[in-house]
């Protein structure tokens, strides 16, 4: 049996990965945005208990941490899928039929305006105003990979490839 003097308290064990991230940034409150980015990379969103823990650990007001997390559109307080699909619907993409790409994804993955993440947490669909790649319209970004001049056939092939790769990995569960 472990001694209670040498074992970590349950709260610290629960947030072990968060503690590693905080340590990587020297527990420096000035690095809050970078800390939140790393936490979001780990969890794919910013869980409320983690935000509270970060505030306590950095000795900053909870409102400051939540304020930063809610101010920047990059941060999400809702769980996201392993693959985040961003479909540009800016002017150039819209006139080049980006809506048909959104329709395909919604139909294929059984998503809609109210449900943007698949039940298996594999995909999250986001409609964005502009991705800054107007010369490649219509544009879809899946995680960090950019697909330009996409049509429904090409997008269908990309989705098929992702699903096939997930099947090969096993059950399609999140890593």
PDB file of C-alpha atoms in Angstrom:
ATOM      1  CA  UNK A   1       0.000   0.000   0.000  1.00  0.00           C
ATOM      2  CA  UNK A   2       1.305   3.450  -0.918  1.00  0.00           C
ATOM      3  CA  UNK A   3       2.057   5.906   1.792  1.00  0.00           C
ATOM      4  CA  UNK A   4      -0.255   8.903   1.786  1.00  0.00           C
ATOM      5  CA  UNK A   5       2.800  11.074   2.421  1.00  0.00           C
ATOM      6  CA  UNK A   6       4.440  10.159  -0.878  1.00  0.00           C
ATOM      7  CA  UNK A   7       1.460   9.647  -3.152  1.00  0.00           C
ATOM      8  CA  UNK A   8      -0.035  12.597  -5.003  1.00  0.00           C
ATOM      9  CA  UNK A   9      -3.398  13.960  -3.879  1.00  0.00           C
ATOM     10  CA  UNK A  10      -6.355  12.894  -6.082  1.00  0.00           C
ATOM     11  CA  UNK A  11      -6.776  16.418  -7.481  1.00  0.00           C
ATOM     12  CA  UNK A  12      -3.168  16.502  -8.689  1.00  0.00           C
ATOM     13  CA  UNK A  13      -3.395  13.004 -10.209  1.00  0.00           C
ATOM     14  CA  UNK A  14      -6.637  13.983 -11.957  1.00  0.00           C
ATOM     15  CA  UNK A  15      -4.914  16.924 -13.619  1.00  0.00           C
ATOM     16  CA  UNK A  16      -1.534  15.291 -14.226  1.00  0.00           C
ATOM     17  CA  UNK A  17      -1.420  16.208 -17.932  1.00  0.00           C
ATOM     18  CA  UNK A  18      -2.481  19.777 -17.130  1.00  0.00           C
ATOM     19  CA  UNK A  19       0.306  19.939 -14.536  1.00  0.00           C
ATOM     20  CA  UNK A  20       2.809  18.829 -17.182  1.00  0.00           C
ATOM     21  CA  UNK A  21       1.576  21.591 -19.501  1.00  0.00           C
ATOM     22  CA  UNK A  22       1.752  24.175 -16.717  1.00  0.00           C
ATOM     23  CA  UNK A  23       5.289  23.026 -15.877  1.00  0.00           C
ATOM     24  CA  UNK A  24       6.300  23.312 -19.548  1.00  0.00           C
ATOM     25  CA  UNK A  25       5.318  26.982 -19.407  1.00  0.00           C
ATOM     26  CA  UNK A  26       6.940  27.584 -16.030  1.00  0.00           C
ATOM     27  CA  UNK A  27       3.561  28.092 -14.321  1.00  0.00           C
ATOM     28  CA  UNK A  28       3.750  31.596 -15.766  1.00  0.00           C
ATOM     29  CA  UNK A  29       0.407  33.452 -15.893  1.00  0.00           C
ATOM     30  CA  UNK A  30       1.783  35.588 -18.742  1.00  0.00           C
ATOM     31  CA  UNK A  31       1.771  32.407 -20.871  1.00  0.00           C
ATOM     32  CA  UNK A  32      -1.958  31.792 -20.314  1.00  0.00           C
ATOM     33  CA  UNK A  33      -2.884  31.775 -24.020  1.00  0.00           C
ATOM     34  CA  UNK A  34      -0.124  29.288 -24.842  1.00  0.00           C
ATOM     35  CA  UNK A  35      -1.167  27.138 -21.872  1.00  0.00           C
ATOM     36  CA  UNK A  36      -4.786  27.119 -23.057  1.00  0.00           C
ATOM     37  CA  UNK A  37      -3.663  26.235 -26.588  1.00  0.00           C
ATOM     38  CA  UNK A  38      -1.711  23.246 -25.274  1.00  0.00           C
ATOM     39  CA  UNK A  39      -4.585  22.126 -23.072  1.00  0.00           C
ATOM     40  CA  UNK A  40      -6.972  22.347 -26.016  1.00  0.00           C
ATOM     41  CA  UNK A  41      -4.575  20.310 -28.165  1.00  0.00           C
ATOM     42  CA  UNK A  42      -4.582  17.634 -25.462  1.00  0.00           C
ATOM     43  CA  UNK A  43      -8.338  17.522 -24.755  1.00  0.00           C
ATOM     44  CA  UNK A  44      -9.655  18.993 -28.050  1.00  0.00           C
ATOM     45  CA  UNK A  45     -11.563  21.554 -25.978  1.00  0.00           C
ATOM     46  CA  UNK A  46     -11.231  23.420 -22.687  1.00  0.00           C
ATOM     47  CA  UNK A  47     -13.125  21.553 -19.953  1.00  0.00           C
ATOM     48  CA  UNK A  48     -14.511  23.861 -17.264  1.00  0.00           C
ATOM     49  CA  UNK A  49     -12.890  21.970 -14.352  1.00  0.00           C
ATOM     50  CA  UNK A  50      -9.522  22.268 -16.104  1.00  0.00           C
ATOM     51  CA  UNK A  51      -9.967  26.031 -16.545  1.00  0.00           C
ATOM     52  CA  UNK A  52     -10.731  26.378 -12.837  1.00  0.00           C
ATOM     53  CA  UNK A  53      -7.700  24.253 -11.980  1.00  0.00           C
ATOM     54  CA  UNK A  54      -5.476  26.402 -14.218  1.00  0.00           C
ATOM     55  CA  UNK A  55      -6.731  29.564 -12.499  1.00  0.00           C
ATOM     56  CA  UNK A  56      -5.982  28.119  -9.066  1.00  0.00           C
ATOM     57  CA  UNK A  57      -2.581  26.776 -10.149  1.00  0.00           C
ATOM     58  CA  UNK A  58      -1.525  30.108 -11.674  1.00  0.00           C
ATOM     59  CA  UNK A  59      -3.037  32.139  -8.810  1.00  0.00           C
ATOM     60  CA  UNK A  60      -5.093  34.221 -11.214  1.00  0.00           C
ATOM     61  CA  UNK A  61      -8.799  35.010 -11.017  1.00  0.00           C
ATOM     62  CA  UNK A  62     -11.034  32.372 -12.556  1.00  0.00           C
ATOM     63  CA  UNK A  63     -12.739  35.166 -14.513  1.00  0.00           C
ATOM     64  CA  UNK A  64      -9.442  35.989 -16.252  1.00  0.00           C
ATOM     65  CA  UNK A  65      -8.937  32.409 -17.455  1.00  0.00           C
ATOM     66  CA  UNK A  66     -12.561  32.085 -18.569  1.00  0.00           C
ATOM     67  CA  UNK A  67     -12.397  35.539 -20.159  1.00  0.00           C
ATOM     68  CA  UNK A  68      -9.453  34.539 -22.339  1.00  0.00           C
ATOM     69  CA  UNK A  69     -11.023  31.160 -23.159  1.00  0.00           C
ATOM     70  CA  UNK A  70     -14.282  32.761 -24.289  1.00  0.00           C
ATOM     71  CA  UNK A  71     -12.799  35.828 -26.011  1.00  0.00           C
ATOM     72  CA  UNK A  72     -10.791  33.994 -28.657  1.00  0.00           C
ATOM     73  CA  UNK A  73     -12.797  32.101 -31.278  1.00  0.00           C
ATOM     74  CA  UNK A  74      -9.986  29.531 -31.527  1.00  0.00           C
ATOM     75  CA  UNK A  75     -10.850  28.186 -28.080  1.00  0.00           C
ATOM     76  CA  UNK A  76     -13.801  25.889 -27.508  1.00  0.00           C
ATOM     77  CA  UNK A  77     -15.628  25.027 -24.303  1.00  0.00           C
ATOM     78  CA  UNK A  78     -17.435  22.199 -26.107  1.00  0.00           C
ATOM     79  CA  UNK A  79     -15.850  18.829 -26.936  1.00  0.00           C
ATOM     80  CA  UNK A  80     -14.682  18.489 -30.536  1.00  0.00           C
ATOM     81  CA  UNK A  81     -13.960  15.514 -32.729  1.00  0.00           C
ATOM     82  CA  UNK A  82     -10.582  14.100 -33.619  1.00  0.00           C
ATOM     83  CA  UNK A  83     -10.961  15.594 -37.107  1.00  0.00           C
ATOM     84  CA  UNK A  84     -12.100  19.200 -37.238  1.00  0.00           C
ATOM     85  CA  UNK A  85     -13.483  19.971 -40.680  1.00  0.00           C
ATOM     86  CA  UNK A  86     -13.606  23.686 -41.471  1.00  0.00           C
ATOM     87  CA  UNK A  87     -15.513  24.619 -44.599  1.00  0.00           C
ATOM     88  CA  UNK A  88     -14.966  28.149 -45.847  1.00  0.00           C
ATOM     89  CA  UNK A  89     -18.141  29.992 -46.774  1.00  0.00           C
ATOM     90  CA  UNK A  90     -16.550  33.350 -47.554  1.00  0.00           C
ATOM     91  CA  UNK A  91     -17.575  35.111 -50.761  1.00  0.00           C
ATOM     92  CA  UNK A  92     -15.129  33.341 -53.101  1.00  0.00           C
ATOM     93  CA  UNK A  93     -15.888  29.924 -51.639  1.00  0.00           C
ATOM     94  CA  UNK A  94     -19.626  30.540 -51.478  1.00  0.00           C
ATOM     95  CA  UNK A  95     -19.892  31.444 -55.169  1.00  0.00           C
ATOM     96  CA  UNK A  96     -17.835  28.328 -55.915  1.00  0.00           C
ATOM     97  CA  UNK A  97     -20.410  26.079 -54.236  1.00  0.00           C
ATOM     98  CA  UNK A  98     -19.076  25.607 -50.715  1.00  0.00           C
ATOM     99  CA  UNK A  99     -22.665  25.034 -49.592  1.00  0.00           C
ATOM    100  CA  UNK A 100     -22.727  21.757 -51.540  1.00  0.00           C
ATOM    101  CA  UNK A 101     -19.665  20.675 -49.540  1.00  0.00           C
ATOM    102  CA  UNK A 102     -21.389  21.521 -46.271  1.00  0.00           C
ATOM    103  CA  UNK A 103     -24.484  19.626 -47.414  1.00  0.00           C
ATOM    104  CA  UNK A 104     -22.406  16.558 -48.281  1.00  0.00           C
ATOM    105  CA  UNK A 105     -20.633  16.518 -44.925  1.00  0.00           C
ATOM    106  CA  UNK A 106     -23.848  17.048 -42.968  1.00  0.00           C
ATOM    107  CA  UNK A 107     -25.613  14.255 -44.831  1.00  0.00           C
ATOM    108  CA  UNK A 108     -22.685  11.844 -44.746  1.00  0.00           C
ATOM    109  CA  UNK A 109     -21.854  12.363 -41.073  1.00  0.00           C
ATOM    110  CA  UNK A 110     -25.442  12.948 -39.895  1.00  0.00           C
ATOM    111  CA  UNK A 111     -24.734  16.469 -38.670  1.00  0.00           C
ATOM    112  CA  UNK A 112     -26.766  19.682 -38.772  1.00  0.00           C
ATOM    113  CA  UNK A 113     -26.830  23.261 -37.456  1.00  0.00           C
ATOM    114  CA  UNK A 114     -27.570  22.040 -33.934  1.00  0.00           C
ATOM    115  CA  UNK A 115     -25.260  19.018 -33.965  1.00  0.00           C
ATOM    116  CA  UNK A 116     -21.752  19.717 -35.220  1.00  0.00           C
ATOM    117  CA  UNK A 117     -19.872  16.733 -33.753  1.00  0.00           C
ATOM    118  CA  UNK A 118     -20.442  13.065 -34.546  1.00  0.00           C
ATOM    119  CA  UNK A 119     -21.527  10.768 -31.721  1.00  0.00           C
ATOM    120  CA  UNK A 120     -18.256   8.837 -31.924  1.00  0.00           C
ATOM    121  CA  UNK A 121     -16.297  12.101 -31.462  1.00  0.00           C
ATOM    122  CA  UNK A 122     -14.471  11.465 -34.729  1.00  0.00           C
ATOM    123  CA  UNK A 123     -15.592  14.581 -36.662  1.00  0.00           C
ATOM    124  CA  UNK A 124     -16.588  18.158 -35.904  1.00  0.00           C
ATOM    125  CA  UNK A 125     -17.909  20.379 -38.688  1.00  0.00           C
ATOM    126  CA  UNK A 126     -17.368  24.134 -38.607  1.00  0.00           C
ATOM    127  CA  UNK A 127     -18.589  26.649 -41.176  1.00  0.00           C
ATOM    128  CA  UNK A 128     -16.123  29.545 -41.202  1.00  0.00           C
ATOM    129  CA  UNK A 129     -16.273  32.990 -42.766  1.00  0.00           C
ATOM    130  CA  UNK A 130     -12.889  32.960 -44.485  1.00  0.00           C
ATOM    131  CA  UNK A 131      -9.786  30.816 -44.394  1.00  0.00           C
ATOM    132  CA  UNK A 132      -7.670  33.309 -46.335  1.00  0.00           C
ATOM    133  CA  UNK A 133      -7.113  31.035 -49.321  1.00  0.00           C
ATOM    134  CA  UNK A 134      -9.574  32.628 -51.740  1.00  0.00           C
ATOM    135  CA  UNK A 135      -7.472  31.696 -54.773  1.00  0.00           C
ATOM    136  CA  UNK A 136      -8.111  28.026 -53.946  1.00  0.00           C
ATOM    137  CA  UNK A 137     -11.885  28.377 -53.523  1.00  0.00           C
ATOM    138  CA  UNK A 138     -13.740  26.433 -52.369  1.00  0.00           C
ATOM    139  CA  UNK A 139     -11.475  25.483 -49.480  1.00  0.00           C
ATOM    140  CA  UNK A 140     -11.828  22.851 -46.768  1.00  0.00           C
ATOM    141  CA  UNK A 141      -9.351  22.428 -43.919  1.00  0.00           C
ATOM    142  CA  UNK A 142      -9.284  19.168 -41.983  1.00  0.00           C
ATOM    143  CA  UNK A 143      -7.181  19.645 -38.879  1.00  0.00           C
ATOM    144  CA  UNK A 144      -4.134  21.369 -40.384  1.00  0.00           C
ATOM    145  CA  UNK A 145      -4.410  20.037 -43.926  1.00  0.00           C
ATOM    146  CA  UNK A 146      -5.763  22.397 -46.600  1.00  0.00           C
ATOM    147  CA  UNK A 147      -7.805  21.072 -49.529  1.00  0.00           C
ATOM    148  CA  UNK A 148      -8.243  23.608 -52.311  1.00  0.00           C
ATOM    149  CA  UNK A 149     -10.607  23.689 -55.281  1.00  0.00           C
ATOM    150  CA  UNK A 150     -12.623  20.957 -53.617  1.00  0.00           C
ATOM    151  CA  UNK A 151     -15.717  19.439 -55.173  1.00  0.00           C
ATOM    152  CA  UNK A 152     -18.088  16.918 -53.646  1.00  0.00           C
ATOM    153  CA  UNK A 153     -16.328  13.959 -55.300  1.00  0.00           C
ATOM    154  CA  UNK A 154     -12.912  14.978 -53.993  1.00  0.00           C
ATOM    155  CA  UNK A 155     -14.290  15.678 -50.526  1.00  0.00           C
ATOM    156  CA  UNK A 156     -16.067  12.314 -50.488  1.00  0.00           C
ATOM    157  CA  UNK A 157     -12.756  10.612 -51.289  1.00  0.00           C
ATOM    158  CA  UNK A 158     -11.005  12.492 -48.494  1.00  0.00           C
ATOM    159  CA  UNK A 159     -13.679  11.455 -45.983  1.00  0.00           C
ATOM    160  CA  UNK A 160     -13.498   7.852 -47.237  1.00  0.00           C
ATOM    161  CA  UNK A 161      -9.735   7.900 -46.716  1.00  0.00           C
ATOM    162  CA  UNK A 162     -10.058   9.151 -43.151  1.00  0.00           C
ATOM    163  CA  UNK A 163     -12.712   6.571 -42.314  1.00  0.00           C
ATOM    164  CA  UNK A 164     -10.639   3.785 -43.866  1.00  0.00           C
ATOM    165  CA  UNK A 165      -7.579   4.852 -41.883  1.00  0.00           C
ATOM    166  CA  UNK A 166      -9.610   4.881 -38.671  1.00  0.00           C
ATOM    167  CA  UNK A 167     -10.908   1.380 -39.456  1.00  0.00           C
ATOM    168  CA  UNK A 168      -7.344   0.165 -39.974  1.00  0.00           C
ATOM    169  CA  UNK A 169      -6.362   1.556 -36.594  1.00  0.00           C
ATOM    170  CA  UNK A 170      -8.993  -0.600 -34.966  1.00  0.00           C
ATOM    171  CA  UNK A 171     -12.401   0.485 -33.897  1.00  0.00           C
ATOM    172  CA  UNK A 172     -12.211   4.072 -35.042  1.00  0.00           C
ATOM    173  CA  UNK A 173     -11.871   5.141 -31.449  1.00  0.00           C
ATOM    174  CA  UNK A 174     -10.061   8.293 -30.551  1.00  0.00           C
ATOM    175  CA  UNK A 175      -6.363   7.902 -29.867  1.00  0.00           C
TER     176      UNK A 175
END
